[in-house]
């Protein structure tokens, strides 16, 4: 099966970063990382979701957290240098990032936003992130992800 390359995949290739593309069955009624983990037969702790927020001082920024976890907005505000922050409205996601819900990759967004990753990634040899297209995940070493998107790590979940 031929898989079309996404912006995220092209950037990984350009940086010569090792990864695997893993296709999965999409369920339009359940775009959660929990569903993705079930489809991949992998622990949900290793399937990370990408969230885009707007801070009161910094503007847009990105948080990458384990799929079953809930983002701690106070922790996200603090690590990003804001007093407060909120998730962006879903209708703005495509315009801001170039990605749609259920396919937002931290790699290859329209602009390079400040990016923060939950430090739980340190426990894993590899993690999964969206490849920028529904039905496709990237398996990669989290240290490579940290390098390519220049992330800062911290405790981001409740």
Short mmCIF file of C-alpha atoms in Angstrom, two decimals:
data_model
loop_
_atom_site.label_atom_id
_atom_site.label_comp_id
_atom_site.label_asym_id
_atom_site.label_seq_id
_atom_site.Cartn_x
_atom_site.Cartn_y
_atom_site.Cartn_z
CA UNK A 1 0.00 0.00 0.00
CA UNK A 2 1.42 3.38 -1.03
CA UNK A 3 1.28 6.04 1.69
CA UNK A 4 1.42 9.68 0.63
CA UNK A 5 4.03 11.66 2.51
CA UNK A 6 2.83 14.43 4.78
CA UNK A 7 4.69 17.61 5.77
CA UNK A 8 5.73 15.90 9.01
CA UNK A 9 7.20 12.92 7.15
CA UNK A 10 9.02 15.13 4.64
CA UNK A 11 10.65 17.06 7.50
CA UNK A 12 11.74 13.84 9.22
CA UNK A 13 13.26 12.66 5.94
CA UNK A 14 15.02 16.00 5.43
CA UNK A 15 16.55 15.77 8.93
CA UNK A 16 17.44 12.08 8.35
CA UNK A 17 15.49 11.03 11.45
CA UNK A 18 14.52 7.37 11.76
CA UNK A 19 10.80 6.66 12.02
CA UNK A 20 8.12 4.19 11.01
CA UNK A 21 4.79 5.10 9.46
CA UNK A 22 1.99 3.07 10.99
CA UNK A 23 -1.43 3.12 9.32
CA UNK A 24 -4.55 2.41 11.38
CA UNK A 25 -8.31 2.20 10.87
CA UNK A 26 -10.00 5.59 11.40
CA UNK A 27 -13.30 5.83 13.23
CA UNK A 28 -14.73 9.29 12.46
CA UNK A 29 -16.90 9.07 15.58
CA UNK A 30 -13.85 8.49 17.81
CA UNK A 31 -10.71 10.44 16.93
CA UNK A 32 -9.19 9.98 20.39
CA UNK A 33 -5.66 8.83 21.07
CA UNK A 34 -7.19 6.01 23.12
CA UNK A 35 -8.84 4.67 19.96
CA UNK A 36 -5.56 5.07 18.05
CA UNK A 37 -3.68 3.12 20.75
CA UNK A 38 -6.25 0.31 20.54
CA UNK A 39 -5.84 0.20 16.75
CA UNK A 40 -2.04 0.10 17.08
CA UNK A 41 -2.15 -2.50 19.89
CA UNK A 42 0.14 -0.25 21.89
CA UNK A 43 -0.10 1.22 25.41
CA UNK A 44 -2.01 4.51 25.34
CA UNK A 45 0.82 6.07 27.40
CA UNK A 46 3.00 5.88 24.28
CA UNK A 47 0.47 7.49 21.94
CA UNK A 48 0.84 11.25 22.33
CA UNK A 49 -1.66 13.88 21.25
CA UNK A 50 -0.85 17.37 20.03
CA UNK A 51 -2.81 20.27 21.52
CA UNK A 52 -2.67 23.88 20.36
CA UNK A 53 -3.25 26.66 22.86
CA UNK A 54 -3.19 30.42 23.07
CA UNK A 55 -1.56 32.15 26.00
CA UNK A 56 -2.44 35.61 27.28
CA UNK A 57 1.17 36.80 26.74
CA UNK A 58 2.92 34.47 24.29
CA UNK A 59 0.22 33.78 21.76
CA UNK A 60 0.00 30.31 20.23
CA UNK A 61 1.95 27.35 21.57
CA UNK A 62 1.81 23.55 21.41
CA UNK A 63 1.62 20.87 24.10
CA UNK A 64 2.30 17.19 23.45
CA UNK A 65 0.86 14.88 26.10
CA UNK A 66 0.01 11.18 26.52
CA UNK A 67 -3.26 10.36 24.78
CA UNK A 68 -5.37 9.36 27.77
CA UNK A 69 -4.28 12.27 29.93
CA UNK A 70 -5.88 15.67 30.43
CA UNK A 71 -3.82 18.81 29.98
CA UNK A 72 -3.28 20.88 33.11
CA UNK A 73 -3.93 24.41 31.84
CA UNK A 74 -2.18 26.01 34.83
CA UNK A 75 0.96 23.94 34.21
CA UNK A 76 0.80 24.75 30.49
CA UNK A 77 0.47 28.47 31.23
CA UNK A 78 3.38 28.38 33.67
CA UNK A 79 5.81 26.46 31.42
CA UNK A 80 4.97 28.74 28.48
CA UNK A 81 5.45 31.98 30.43
CA UNK A 82 1.77 32.91 30.48
CA UNK A 83 -0.59 33.78 33.34
CA UNK A 84 -3.40 31.92 31.60
CA UNK A 85 -4.06 29.94 28.45
CA UNK A 86 -6.86 28.13 26.68
CA UNK A 87 -7.21 25.57 23.94
CA UNK A 88 -7.84 27.23 20.60
CA UNK A 89 -11.32 26.78 19.12
CA UNK A 90 -11.43 23.69 16.88
CA UNK A 91 -12.60 25.77 13.90
CA UNK A 92 -9.28 27.70 14.03
CA UNK A 93 -7.00 24.64 14.05
CA UNK A 94 -6.62 24.24 10.27
CA UNK A 95 -5.98 27.94 9.68
CA UNK A 96 -3.37 28.17 12.45
CA UNK A 97 -1.54 24.85 12.01
CA UNK A 98 -2.41 23.50 8.57
CA UNK A 99 -3.79 20.35 10.24
CA UNK A 100 -7.29 19.10 11.07
CA UNK A 101 -8.66 17.57 14.27
CA UNK A 102 -7.47 14.00 14.66
CA UNK A 103 -4.46 14.63 12.43
CA UNK A 104 -2.53 17.44 14.12
CA UNK A 105 1.17 16.66 14.16
CA UNK A 106 3.67 18.66 16.20
CA UNK A 107 5.97 18.42 13.18
CA UNK A 108 5.36 20.45 10.03
CA UNK A 109 2.86 23.05 11.19
CA UNK A 110 2.47 26.24 9.12
CA UNK A 111 4.63 28.05 11.70
CA UNK A 112 7.07 26.79 14.30
CA UNK A 113 5.33 27.49 17.61
CA UNK A 114 6.92 27.13 21.06
CA UNK A 115 6.39 23.47 21.91
CA UNK A 116 6.24 21.67 25.26
CA UNK A 117 6.13 17.92 25.87
CA UNK A 118 5.04 16.05 28.97
CA UNK A 119 8.13 14.59 30.60
CA UNK A 120 6.56 11.12 30.67
CA UNK A 121 8.10 10.66 27.20
CA UNK A 122 11.42 9.99 28.95
CA UNK A 123 10.22 6.50 29.95
CA UNK A 124 9.88 5.28 26.36
CA UNK A 125 12.22 4.10 23.64
CA UNK A 126 9.63 5.19 21.09
CA UNK A 127 6.33 7.03 21.03
CA UNK A 128 3.60 7.64 18.46
CA UNK A 129 2.46 11.02 17.16
CA UNK A 130 0.14 11.96 14.35
CA UNK A 131 1.72 11.95 10.91
CA UNK A 132 -0.53 14.86 9.92
CA UNK A 133 -3.22 12.73 8.34
CA UNK A 134 -6.05 10.74 9.89
CA UNK A 135 -5.24 7.04 9.82
CA UNK A 136 -1.48 7.48 9.98
CA UNK A 137 0.87 7.63 12.96
CA UNK A 138 4.61 8.14 13.20
CA UNK A 139 6.57 5.89 15.53
CA UNK A 140 9.83 7.57 16.53
CA UNK A 141 12.33 7.98 19.31
CA UNK A 142 11.01 10.81 21.49
CA UNK A 143 14.49 12.35 21.71
CA UNK A 144 14.34 12.86 17.94
CA UNK A 145 10.97 14.58 18.32
CA UNK A 146 12.36 16.83 21.05
CA UNK A 147 15.22 17.75 18.73
CA UNK A 148 13.23 18.43 15.56
CA UNK A 149 10.60 20.67 17.19
CA UNK A 150 12.87 22.13 19.92
CA UNK A 151 10.60 21.18 22.78
CA UNK A 152 10.85 21.91 26.48
CA UNK A 153 9.66 19.18 28.81
CA UNK A 154 7.74 19.37 32.05
CA UNK A 155 4.72 18.08 33.95
CA UNK A 156 1.77 19.04 31.76
CA UNK A 157 -0.99 16.67 32.85
CA UNK A 158 -3.40 16.55 35.77
#
